[in-house]
Amino acid sequence: MIYQHDTGNPRNLPHFDQSLIWSAIFLLSLGLVMVYSASISIAEAGRSTNGYPAYFLVRHGAYLAAGLVAGLIAFQIPMRLWQKYAFHLFLLGVLLLVLVLVPGIGREVNGSRRWISLLVVNFQPSEFMKLFMVIYVANYTVRKAAYLGNFRKGFLPMLIVMLMVGLLLLLEPDFGSFVVITAIMMAILFLGGINLKLFTGLIGFVVMGLLTLIWVEPYRMQRFFGFLDPWDDPYGKGYQLSHALIAFGRGEWLGVGLGGSVEKLFYLPEAHTDFLLAVIAEELGFAGVATVVALFACLIIRAFVIGRQAALRERFFPALLAQGIGVWLGVQAFINMGVNMGVLPTKGLTLPLMSFGGSSIVVSCLALALLLRVDWENRQLMKGYVV
């Protein structure tokens, strides 16, 4: 939908997509409120928080402020420069994924080495790799458009990249990020016009690979079977999911009221991160969850519309970048929601724009800034300006 105040005069178009901006504002604002609500009890009881109830609220607010500043800076950079340095960003992402595996540099938490300590905060390279992969694959697809039907020249290099990045992520291990990045790569190649036979083969290869990875790791198998029947072992492998489902059940239509969740009182692990939606469901009910789903749907639809507007103007890199961001946010939100509702196996993925986590919030704000930049450049071209 294009907003116009004066029909027939494109110079009267607003500077930005209003639906996109308001969807993002509501998601970020609701996330801030719900992170505070979900984390008060944990903060009051924690040694590292000194019993300060607003500890996570203050940190989340600081991450959000940093993300908005980073997004403002990123918005100033033209799309042609993002395209020019796409490969450099990819190399930076690979370097960070290697560094996080180096003892003494990477920080291990709960058996996973996914973070690099920056003294006051922990930096998670896999979150930034998602954005770097969107930029890199969009650029690759545009450059290799003539060879996307050729296995050796078009498909094989990207398959090698997928396997290399996947190996680094699985060594952490970060299976959730691997799934999201794989989905991003496949979606952008599909949108870019890859040969259908090659794409079908890629889907088969990925499905078999994911099933194999689940089969060979006992903890992944436990999570899978725990997802199928969490009540079979509600105090073991089905603990998180069973309490998430209890939270959904208690919420009913309108919830128990903001701050009234019982499950966040040390029953539901990671209530302010991976299982924030369960707290939303308990406190705001079906209405709250439906609102979150609707806001994400609006944001993702706008991303695809912005991408299509760019494609119609033969701006193919910005088009694939915008739609790739839509795929990324959509897939990650879908997986997180599916895990919270018991539709998908438990995975350590945050709810974009909402869950507590510095790297996730900052990189989500960067992605929104790039999406707004694509939209802004589209509108400048419609007004007859050169970008």
C-alpha positions as a printed Julia matrix, in Angstrom:
387×3 Matrix{Float64}:
  0.0     0.0     0.0
  1.39    3.43   -0.96
  0.41    6.34    1.25
 -0.42    9.54   -0.63
 -1.88   12.77    0.69
 -2.37   14.28   -2.76
 -3.4    11.74   -5.39
 -1.38   11.99   -8.57
  1.52   13.91   -7.03
  4.27   11.48   -5.96
  6.27   14.3    -4.35
  3.65   14.36   -1.58
  4.43   10.79   -0.54
  5.52   10.49    3.11
  9.21    9.72    3.6
  8.66    6.28    5.15
  6.27    3.35    5.21
  3.99    4.19    8.14
  2.71    0.61    8.64
  6.26   -0.72    8.9
  7.33    1.95   11.38
  4.32    1.59   13.68
  4.49   -2.22   13.64
  8.15   -2.05   14.69
  7.45    0.59   17.38
  4.63   -1.46   18.9
  6.69   -4.67   18.91
  9.73   -2.97   20.47
  7.59   -1.19   23.08
  5.58   -4.27   24.02
  8.81   -6.26   24.22
 10.28   -3.74   26.66
  7.21   -3.92   28.91
  7.0    -7.72   28.83
 10.73   -8.25   29.42
 10.36   -6.19   32.6
  7.27   -8.11   33.68
  8.86  -11.51   32.95
 12.19  -10.75   34.66
 11.28   -8.98   37.92
 11.35  -12.14   40.05
 14.56  -13.43   38.49
 16.25  -10.07   39.0
 15.15   -9.8    42.65
 16.56  -13.26   43.45
 19.76  -13.13   41.4
 23.2   -12.53   42.86
 24.56  -10.98   39.66
 21.68   -8.48   39.66
 22.18   -7.44   43.32
 18.47   -7.95   43.85
 17.61   -4.95   41.68
 14.14   -5.68   40.21
 14.59   -3.43   37.16
 18.0    -4.91   36.26
 16.87   -6.55   33.02
 14.62   -3.62   32.13
 17.56   -1.19   32.35
 19.83   -3.47   30.3
 17.14   -4.13   27.71
 16.48   -0.4    27.46
 20.21    0.22   26.98
 20.37   -2.45   24.25
 17.37   -0.91   22.56
 18.92    2.56   22.69
 22.17    1.17   21.23
 20.19   -0.59   18.51
 18.32    2.58   17.57
 21.57    4.57   17.36
 23.21    1.82   15.27
 20.11    1.72   13.06
 20.18    5.49   12.57
 23.81    5.27   11.44
 23.1     2.29    9.16
 20.17    4.13    7.56
 22.53    6.85    6.33
 24.48    4.34    4.2
 23.2     3.97    0.6
 22.24    0.53   -0.67
 25.01    0.63   -3.28
 27.61    0.7    -0.47
 25.98   -2.22    1.35
 26.16   -4.13   -1.92
 29.76   -3.09   -2.55
 30.96   -4.36    0.83
 28.7    -7.44    1.05
 31.61   -9.88    0.74
 33.65   -7.99    3.36
 30.75   -8.22    5.82
 30.48  -11.95    5.1
 34.2   -12.43    5.84
 33.78  -10.44    9.07
 30.93  -12.73   10.08
 32.99  -15.87    9.37
 35.93  -14.45   11.36
 33.67  -13.79   14.34
 32.23  -17.31   14.15
 35.79  -18.67   14.23
 36.84  -16.41   17.11
 33.91  -17.49   19.28
 35.25  -21.07   19.14
 38.72  -20.05   20.38
 39.21  -20.85   24.1
 39.8   -17.66   26.05
 37.87  -15.56   23.53
 34.57  -17.4    23.24
 32.46  -17.59   26.39
 30.68  -20.83   27.26
 27.21  -20.76   28.83
 25.11  -23.9    29.48
 27.42  -26.04   27.34
 27.34  -23.75   24.3
 30.16  -21.44   23.19
 28.18  -18.72   21.39
 29.34  -15.47   22.98
 32.37  -13.18   22.99
 32.75  -11.19   26.21
 33.07   -7.41   25.76
 33.48   -6.8    29.51
 30.05   -5.25   30.25
 28.09   -7.21   27.63
 28.27  -10.49   25.74
 28.38  -10.3    21.96
 26.76  -13.13   19.94
 28.31  -13.39   16.44
 25.63  -15.75   15.09
 22.99  -13.0    15.43
 25.01  -10.62   13.25
 25.82  -13.43   10.82
 22.11  -13.62    9.97
 22.16  -10.02    8.73
 25.5   -10.46    6.98
 24.17  -13.55    5.18
 21.07  -11.68    3.97
 23.34   -8.99    2.47
 25.85  -11.47    1.03
 23.34  -13.88   -0.51
 21.32  -11.0    -2.01
 24.48   -9.65   -3.63
 25.58  -13.12   -4.79
 22.19  -13.81   -6.35
 22.26  -10.52   -8.29
 25.85  -11.04   -9.49
 25.27  -14.67  -10.5
 21.77  -14.2   -11.94
 22.85  -15.53  -15.33
 24.31  -18.71  -13.77
 21.59  -19.66  -11.27
 20.54  -22.51  -13.53
 24.09  -23.89  -13.63
 25.1   -26.28  -10.85
 28.86  -25.61  -10.94
 28.9   -21.85  -11.52
 25.76  -20.77   -9.7
 24.68  -23.33   -7.13
 27.86  -25.07   -5.93
 29.63  -21.96   -4.52
 26.6   -21.13   -2.39
 26.3   -24.74   -1.23
 29.94  -24.6    -0.08
 29.23  -21.35    1.79
 26.19  -22.94    3.44
 28.19  -25.96    4.59
 31.06  -23.82    5.91
 28.84  -21.47    7.89
 26.72  -24.41    9.06
 29.79  -26.25   10.36
 30.94  -23.23   12.36
 27.47  -22.79   13.87
 27.15  -26.47   14.76
 30.52  -26.43   16.51
 29.18  -23.86   19.01
 26.56  -25.54   18.86
 23.78  -23.22   17.61
 21.37  -25.4    15.68
 18.61  -22.77   15.74
 20.71  -20.1    14.01
 21.83  -22.71   11.48
 18.2   -23.44   10.58
 17.38  -19.72   10.26
 20.43  -18.92    8.1
 19.74  -21.94    5.89
 16.15  -20.73    5.41
 17.41  -17.23    4.53
 19.83  -18.57    1.9
 17.28  -20.87    0.31
 14.55  -18.21    0.23
 16.76  -15.56   -1.4
 18.02  -18.01   -4.01
 14.42  -19.0    -4.77
 13.3   -15.37   -5.02
 16.31  -14.64   -7.22
 15.2   -17.24   -9.76
 17.33  -20.32   -9.1
 16.65  -23.35  -11.29
 13.64  -25.2    -9.85
 15.28  -28.65  -10.16
 18.35  -27.44   -8.26
 16.15  -25.81   -5.62
 14.13  -29.01   -5.18
 17.35  -30.96   -4.77
 18.56  -28.41   -2.23
 15.38  -28.82   -0.18
 15.84  -32.59   -0.14
 19.5   -32.23    0.85
 18.67  -29.79    3.66
 15.82  -31.92    5.05
 17.99  -35.04    5.1
 20.84  -33.09    6.66
 18.66  -31.66    9.44
 17.17  -35.08   10.23
 20.66  -36.58   10.36
 21.87  -33.83   12.72
 18.91  -34.52   15.01
 19.51  -38.27   14.89
 23.25  -38.24   15.7
 23.01  -35.91   18.74
 21.3   -37.45   21.81
 20.25  -34.07   23.27
 18.54  -33.11   20.0
 16.74  -36.44   19.96
 15.6   -35.84   23.56
 14.26  -32.42   22.63
 12.45  -33.88   19.64
 10.74  -36.63   21.63
 10.07  -34.19   24.47
  8.25  -31.98   21.99
  6.09  -34.88   20.78
  4.86  -35.64   24.31
  6.08  -33.15   26.96
  3.81  -34.74   29.6
  5.7   -38.03   29.33
  8.56  -36.46   31.31
  7.24  -33.11   32.65
 10.12  -32.74   35.12
 12.83  -33.64   32.61
 12.99  -33.22   28.83
  9.44  -31.87   28.69
  9.84  -29.35   31.53
 10.08  -26.09   29.55
  7.35  -26.95   27.08
  4.93  -28.26   29.71
  5.19  -25.01   31.7
  4.87  -22.93   28.53
  1.65  -24.78   27.71
  0.4   -24.22   31.26
  1.05  -20.49   30.77
 -0.97  -20.5    27.55
 -3.78  -22.37   29.26
 -3.93  -19.97   32.22
 -4.1   -16.95   29.93
 -7.36  -17.96   28.24
 -8.87  -15.09   26.18
 -7.72  -11.91   27.95
 -5.03  -13.14   30.33
 -4.56  -12.9    34.08
 -3.4    -9.28   33.86
 -0.06   -7.57   33.34
  2.37   -8.73   36.02
  0.1   -11.56   37.15
  1.97  -14.5    35.63
  2.7   -17.42   37.92
  4.88  -19.37   35.49
  7.53  -16.61   35.42
  8.07  -17.2    39.17
 10.94  -19.67   38.6
  8.73  -22.31   36.95
  9.35  -21.38   33.3
 13.08  -21.18   32.44
 14.23  -18.35   30.15
 10.91  -16.55   30.67
 12.33  -13.18   29.53
 14.24  -14.57   26.52
 13.19  -17.68   24.56
  9.79  -18.1    26.28
  8.65  -14.49   26.45
  5.6   -15.3    24.31
  4.38  -17.76   26.96
  4.41  -14.97   29.54
  2.56  -12.73   27.09
  0.0   -15.5    26.64
 -0.48  -15.9    30.38
 -0.7   -12.19   31.21
 -2.42  -10.83   28.07
 -4.18  -13.98   26.88
 -5.19  -14.91   23.34
 -5.73  -11.2    22.58
 -2.1   -10.4    23.41
 -0.68  -13.27   21.38
 -2.94  -12.47   18.41
 -1.75   -8.85   18.54
  1.9    -9.93   18.45
  1.22  -12.29   15.52
 -0.67   -9.55   13.64
  2.17   -7.04   14.16
  4.76   -9.5    12.88
  2.53  -10.36    9.91
  2.19   -6.66    9.06
  5.94   -6.11    9.31
  6.77   -9.11    7.12
  4.15   -8.23    4.48
  5.54   -4.69    4.29
  9.06   -6.1     3.84
  7.9    -8.11    0.82
  5.93   -5.18   -0.59
  8.96   -2.89   -0.26
 11.07   -5.54   -1.97
  8.59   -5.82   -4.82
  8.53   -2.04   -5.26
 12.32   -2.08   -5.55
 12.22   -4.97   -8.06
  9.72   -3.08  -10.24
 12.32   -0.31  -10.47
 14.99   -2.89  -11.38
 16.77   -2.4    -8.05
 17.33   -6.11   -7.57
 19.83   -6.08   -4.7
 17.65   -3.88   -2.46
 14.64   -5.99   -3.47
 16.24   -9.26   -2.39
 17.69   -7.61    0.73
 14.25   -6.37    1.85
 12.56   -9.69    1.19
 15.45  -11.58    2.79
 14.98   -9.53    5.97
 11.28  -10.36    5.83
 12.09  -14.08    5.53
 14.6   -13.92    8.38
 12.31  -12.14   10.85
  9.35  -14.26    9.76
 11.12  -17.62   10.07
 12.7   -16.8    13.43
  9.43  -15.44   14.85
  7.57  -18.51   13.53
 10.06  -20.91   15.13
 10.0   -19.07   18.47
  6.19  -18.97   18.5
  5.99  -22.61   17.44
  8.33  -23.64   20.27
  6.31  -21.67   22.83
  3.05  -23.23   21.62
  4.4   -26.77   21.43
  4.14  -26.94   17.64
  7.93  -27.21   17.12
 10.78  -28.8    19.12
 12.45  -26.6    21.73
 15.17  -24.35   20.24
 17.16  -21.5    21.73
 15.9   -18.72   19.45
 14.71  -15.35   20.66
 11.55  -13.6    19.52
 12.9   -10.83   17.23
 12.44   -7.23   18.43
 10.96   -8.41   21.75
 13.04  -10.93   23.73
 15.84   -9.88   26.08
 19.24  -10.08   24.44
 21.65   -7.36   23.37
 22.89   -8.84   20.1
 19.39   -9.84   19.01
 17.89   -6.4    19.67
 20.76   -4.47   18.05
 20.83   -6.6    14.91
 17.03   -6.48   14.62
 17.18   -2.67   14.72
 19.9    -2.74   12.06
 17.71   -4.94    9.86
 14.77   -2.56   10.24
 17.03    0.39    9.36
 18.11   -1.31    6.12
 14.48   -2.1     5.32
 13.56    1.55    5.86
 16.51    2.61    3.69
 15.24    0.47    0.8
 11.78    1.96    1.23
 13.17    5.52    1.44
 15.21    5.07   -1.74
 12.13    3.67   -3.52
 10.17    6.77   -2.55
 12.96    9.12   -3.59
 12.97    7.52   -7.05
  9.18    7.86   -7.25
  9.59   11.56   -6.5
 12.15   11.84   -9.29
 15.22   12.23   -7.1
 18.53   10.41   -7.66
 19.69    8.12   -4.82
